[in-house]
XYZ file of C-alpha atoms in Angstrom:
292
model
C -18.825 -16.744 37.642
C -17.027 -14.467 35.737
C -16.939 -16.233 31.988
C -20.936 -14.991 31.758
C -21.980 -16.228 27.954
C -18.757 -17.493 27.066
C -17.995 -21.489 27.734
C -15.634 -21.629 30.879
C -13.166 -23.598 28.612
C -13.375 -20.949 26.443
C -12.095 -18.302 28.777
C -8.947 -17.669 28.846
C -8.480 -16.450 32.846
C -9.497 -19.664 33.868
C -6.201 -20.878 32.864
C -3.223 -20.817 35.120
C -0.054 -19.012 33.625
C 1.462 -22.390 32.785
C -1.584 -23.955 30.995
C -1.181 -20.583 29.169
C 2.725 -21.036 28.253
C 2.408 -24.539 27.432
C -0.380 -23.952 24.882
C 0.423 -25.410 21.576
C 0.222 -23.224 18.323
C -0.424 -19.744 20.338
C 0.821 -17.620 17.013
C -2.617 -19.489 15.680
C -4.647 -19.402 18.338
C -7.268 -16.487 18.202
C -8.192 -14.393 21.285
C -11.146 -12.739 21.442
C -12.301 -9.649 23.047
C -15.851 -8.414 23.182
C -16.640 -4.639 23.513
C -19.532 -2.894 24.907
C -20.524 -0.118 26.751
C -22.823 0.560 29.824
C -25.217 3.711 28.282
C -28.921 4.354 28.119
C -30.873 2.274 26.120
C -34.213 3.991 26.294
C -36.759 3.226 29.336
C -37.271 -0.788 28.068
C -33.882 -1.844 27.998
C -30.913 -2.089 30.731
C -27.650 0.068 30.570
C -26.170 -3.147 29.815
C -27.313 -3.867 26.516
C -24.067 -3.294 24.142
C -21.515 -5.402 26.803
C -24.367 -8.257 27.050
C -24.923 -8.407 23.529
C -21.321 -8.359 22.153
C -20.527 -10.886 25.148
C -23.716 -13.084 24.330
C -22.702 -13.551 20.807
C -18.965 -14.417 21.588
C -19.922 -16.809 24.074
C -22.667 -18.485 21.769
C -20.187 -18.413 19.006
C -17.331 -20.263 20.908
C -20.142 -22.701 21.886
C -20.307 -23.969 17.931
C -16.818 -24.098 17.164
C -14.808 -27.740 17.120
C -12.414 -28.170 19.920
C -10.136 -28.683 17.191
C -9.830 -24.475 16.552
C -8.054 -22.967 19.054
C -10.039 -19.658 20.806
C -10.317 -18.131 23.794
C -12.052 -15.226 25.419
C -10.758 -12.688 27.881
C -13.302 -10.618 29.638
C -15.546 -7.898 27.778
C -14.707 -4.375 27.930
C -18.220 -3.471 29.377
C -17.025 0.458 29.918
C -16.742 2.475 26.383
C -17.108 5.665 24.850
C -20.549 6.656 25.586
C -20.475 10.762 25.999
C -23.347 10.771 23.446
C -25.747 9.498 25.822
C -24.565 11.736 28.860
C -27.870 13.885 29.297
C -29.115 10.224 31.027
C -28.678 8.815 34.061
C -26.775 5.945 34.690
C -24.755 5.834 31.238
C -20.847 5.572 32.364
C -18.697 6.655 30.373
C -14.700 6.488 29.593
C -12.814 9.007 27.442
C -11.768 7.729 23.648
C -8.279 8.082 24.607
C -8.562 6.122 27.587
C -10.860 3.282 25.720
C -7.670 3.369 23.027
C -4.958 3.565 25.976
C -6.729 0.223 27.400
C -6.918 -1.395 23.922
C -3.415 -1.387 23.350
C -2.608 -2.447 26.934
C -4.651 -5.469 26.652
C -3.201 -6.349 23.425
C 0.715 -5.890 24.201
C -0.090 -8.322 27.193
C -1.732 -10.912 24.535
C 1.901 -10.288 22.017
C 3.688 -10.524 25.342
C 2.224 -13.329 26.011
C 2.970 -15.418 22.652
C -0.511 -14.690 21.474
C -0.581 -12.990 17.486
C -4.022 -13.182 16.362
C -6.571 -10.704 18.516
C -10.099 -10.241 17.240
C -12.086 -7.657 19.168
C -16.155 -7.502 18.354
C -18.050 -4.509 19.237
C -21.166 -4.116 20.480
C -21.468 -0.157 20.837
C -21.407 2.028 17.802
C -20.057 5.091 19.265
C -16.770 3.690 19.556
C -15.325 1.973 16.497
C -12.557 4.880 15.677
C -10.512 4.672 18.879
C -10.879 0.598 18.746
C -9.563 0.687 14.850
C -6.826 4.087 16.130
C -5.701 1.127 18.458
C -5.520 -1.756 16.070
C -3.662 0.314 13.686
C -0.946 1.148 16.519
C -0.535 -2.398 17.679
C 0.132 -3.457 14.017
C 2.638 -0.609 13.735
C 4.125 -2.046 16.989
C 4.003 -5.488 15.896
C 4.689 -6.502 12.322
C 3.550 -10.541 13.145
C 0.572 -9.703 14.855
C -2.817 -9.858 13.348
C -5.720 -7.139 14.857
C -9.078 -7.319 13.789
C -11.854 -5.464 14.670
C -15.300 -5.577 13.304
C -18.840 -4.557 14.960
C -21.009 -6.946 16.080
C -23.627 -6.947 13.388
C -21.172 -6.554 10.609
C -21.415 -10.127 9.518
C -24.285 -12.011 7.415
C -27.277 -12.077 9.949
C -30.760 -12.015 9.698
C -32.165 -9.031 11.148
C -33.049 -6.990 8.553
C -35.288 -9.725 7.204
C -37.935 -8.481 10.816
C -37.618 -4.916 10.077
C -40.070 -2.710 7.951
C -37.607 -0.153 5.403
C -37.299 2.879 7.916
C -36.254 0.939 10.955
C -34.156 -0.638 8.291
C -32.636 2.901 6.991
C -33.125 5.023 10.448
C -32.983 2.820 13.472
C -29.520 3.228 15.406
C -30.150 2.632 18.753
C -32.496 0.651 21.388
C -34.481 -0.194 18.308
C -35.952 -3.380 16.807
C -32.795 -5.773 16.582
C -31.165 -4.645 20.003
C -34.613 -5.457 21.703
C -35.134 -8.523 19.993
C -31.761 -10.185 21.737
C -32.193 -8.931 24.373
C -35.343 -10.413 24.786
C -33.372 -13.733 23.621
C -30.034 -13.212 26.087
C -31.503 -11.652 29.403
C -35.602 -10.964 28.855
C -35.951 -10.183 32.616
C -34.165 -7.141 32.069
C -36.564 -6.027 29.255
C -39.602 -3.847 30.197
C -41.852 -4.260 26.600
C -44.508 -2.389 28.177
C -42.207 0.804 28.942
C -41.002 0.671 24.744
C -41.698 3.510 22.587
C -40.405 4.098 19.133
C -38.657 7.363 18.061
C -36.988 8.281 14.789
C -34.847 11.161 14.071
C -36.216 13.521 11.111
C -34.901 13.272 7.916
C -31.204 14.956 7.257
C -31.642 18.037 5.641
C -28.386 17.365 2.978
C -29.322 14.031 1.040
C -26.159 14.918 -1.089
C -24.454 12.681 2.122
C -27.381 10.821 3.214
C -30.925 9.729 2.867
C -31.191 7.944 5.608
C -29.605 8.757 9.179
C -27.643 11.864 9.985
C -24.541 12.503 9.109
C -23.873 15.516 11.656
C -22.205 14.969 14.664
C -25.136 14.128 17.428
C -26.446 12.919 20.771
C -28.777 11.120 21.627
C -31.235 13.618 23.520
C -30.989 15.841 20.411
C -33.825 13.274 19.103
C -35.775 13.806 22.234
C -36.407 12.219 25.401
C -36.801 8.651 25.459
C -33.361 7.796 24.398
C -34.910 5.375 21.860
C -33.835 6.075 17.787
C -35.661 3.431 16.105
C -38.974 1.031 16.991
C -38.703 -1.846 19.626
C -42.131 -2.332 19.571
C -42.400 -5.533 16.939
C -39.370 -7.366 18.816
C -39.921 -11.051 19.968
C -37.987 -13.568 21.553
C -38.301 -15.623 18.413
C -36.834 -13.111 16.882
C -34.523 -12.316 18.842
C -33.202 -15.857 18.999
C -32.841 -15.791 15.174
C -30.970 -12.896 15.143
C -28.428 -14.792 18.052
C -28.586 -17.638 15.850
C -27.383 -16.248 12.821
C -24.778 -14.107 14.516
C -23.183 -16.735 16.221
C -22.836 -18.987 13.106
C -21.132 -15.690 11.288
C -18.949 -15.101 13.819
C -17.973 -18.675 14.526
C -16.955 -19.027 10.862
C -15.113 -16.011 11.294
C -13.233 -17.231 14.548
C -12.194 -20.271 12.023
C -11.289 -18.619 9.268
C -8.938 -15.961 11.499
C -7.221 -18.842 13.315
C -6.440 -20.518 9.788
C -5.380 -17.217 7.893
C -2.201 -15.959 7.163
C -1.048 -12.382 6.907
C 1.470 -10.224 5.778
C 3.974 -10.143 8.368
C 6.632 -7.936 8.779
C 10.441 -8.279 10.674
C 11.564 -4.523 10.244
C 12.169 -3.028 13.580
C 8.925 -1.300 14.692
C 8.395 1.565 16.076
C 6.878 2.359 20.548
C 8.305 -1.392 21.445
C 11.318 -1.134 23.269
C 9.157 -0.106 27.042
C 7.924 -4.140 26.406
C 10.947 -5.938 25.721
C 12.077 -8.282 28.094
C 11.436 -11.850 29.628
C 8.362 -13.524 29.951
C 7.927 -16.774 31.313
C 7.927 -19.992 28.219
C 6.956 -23.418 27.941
C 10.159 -24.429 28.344
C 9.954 -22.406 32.225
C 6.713 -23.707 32.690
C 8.218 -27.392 32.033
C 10.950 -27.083 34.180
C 8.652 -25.713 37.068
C 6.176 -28.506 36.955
C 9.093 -31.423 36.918
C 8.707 -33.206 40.071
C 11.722 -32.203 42.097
C-alpha cells in the first residue's frame, strides 16, 4: 500500500475529504512531509536510500506518539535535487526550482486546507536551500502558518557514538550511518559484500574547514565508487540504534510542534490572492453527511 513506514492511521490520504474537514484542532495538528531523493548511493546501497530513510524514520516516529497528538503524513517526496550525482546511472533528478515550485504547492494545499503547522524532514543533503527558499515563501504568504524544516539527522541521535573521528569529520554520503539503517529498514536491498570506503582528501584552505570541502562538488570528483565515507563497520544492530534514537527525537519533536505557538501575523501578505476562494468546511461536510 501506499503509506510504506508510516502507520495507515497516520497517513493522511487515507482519509476521505470529509474526515479531513471535520478534523478537530487542524490549526494544531502537524503534517508531516518526508523528503528524499532517488541518487546513487555507491555499488552496496539502492538509489532509494534518502526517500526510504527520511520515510522510515517518519513512519517509526508516528508509531511512538499518543493518539492524543494530532499528526499525519502525506506521501514522501522521493524525487529531489540530485545533479551532483549525475555522472551515475540511475540517479533521477529534478531541478531546485522545480523541487521549490512543488514545495510550495504542497503546502498552499495543506493552508488551503485548514492545516497551519507543516514539518518537512529531509533525508538528502543536496537539497536543504530550495526546501528552506520554500519555507521562507510560504511564511511570507502566510503570516499564521508555521514551516519547519530540518534534516533528518539534525536531532539528538546516536550515530556518532559507531563511528571512528574521520568518518565522523569526512563521511557525507553512502557511509557508515546511511548503511547501518539501511541494513535496519530494507537489508535485502544492501549488498555488504559490494561496500568500499572512500574519503575525499583533505581541503586545501583550513581557514574554512578542516574537515570536508567547502568547494562546490560532485560526487565523481572523489572517484568512482560513489561512496564518501566507510560502510564497511555498519550492522543491523547498529543500524537499529540509530532508527531508534531518531525516531524518539523526532517524535518529541512532532509533540513539541503540535503544542507550540508562534508569532503570527494578520498583515495582508504578499503572492496570495491566485488561492483565495472556497474550500469545502466542516460545516459542508456536516450538511452533506445528514441523512436526507
Amino acid at each position: 500500500m501506499l503509506h510504506g513506514y508510516i502507520p495507515a492511521n497516520r497517513f493522511l490520504p487515507y482519509l476521505s475529504w470529509t474526515d479531513i474537514a471535520t478534523l478537530e484542532n487542524k490549526a494544531n495538528t502537524v503534517i508531516v512531509l518526508p523528503t528524499g531523493a532517488i541518487e546513487q548511493h555507491g555499488p552496496h546501497l539502492p538509489c532509494a536510500v534518502d526517500s526510504v530513510i527520511a520515510s522510515g524514520v517518519v513512519g517509526h516516529a508516528l508509531a511512538r506518539l499518543p493518539a492524543a497528538i494530532p499528526a499525519y503524513a502525506i506521501p514522501p517526496i522521493t524525487y529531489g535535487k540530485s545533479d551532483e550525482h549525475l555522472h551515475f546511472p540511475g540517479t533521477l533528478t529534478l531541478t531546485g526550482e522545480t523541487l521549490l515550485h512543488t514545495i510550495l504547492e504542497i503546502g498552499e494545499s495543506l493552508y488551503r486546507a485548514g492545516f497551519r503547522k507543516f514539518l518537512m524532514v529531509n533525508g538528502h543533503g543536496g537539497q536543504p536551500q530550495p526546501l528552506q527558499m520554500a519555507a521562507r515563501e510560504l511564511r511570507l504568504r502566510h503570516g499564521d502558518m508555521i514551516i519547519i524544516m530540518q534534516d533528518t539527522f539534525k536531532v539528538p541521535n546516536c550515530a556518532e557514538s559507531f563511528m571512528d573521528d574521520k568518518e565522523r569529520q569526512m563521511a557525507m554520503h553512502a557511509g557508515h550511518a546511511e548503511t547501518a539503517l539501511m541494513l535496519a529498514l530494507a537489508p535485502d536491498t544492501v549488498q555488504m559484500d559490494k561496500a568500499v570506503a572512500n574519503y575525499p582528501p583533505e581541503f586545501p584552505c583550513p581557514t574554512l574547514s578542516t574537515n570536508k570541502p567547502m568547494a562546490a562538488w560532485a560526487s565523481y570528483d572523489f572517484g568512482p565508487s560513489g561512496v564518501i565515507g566507510d560502510p564497511l563497520p555498519s550492522t543491523p544492530e547498529q543500524g537499529a540504534a540509530i532508527l531508534d534514537s531518531l525516531a524518539e527525537s523526532w517524535a518529541q519533536v512532532i509533540t513539541e510542534v503540535h503544542q507550540m505557538t508562534w508569532v503570527t501575523r494578520a498583515e495582508p501578505a504578499w503572492g496570495t490572492g491566485q488561492w483565495q476562494g472556497k474550500v469545502l468546511d466542516h460545516n459542508d461536510a456536516a450538511a452533506f453527511l445528514t441523512p436526507r
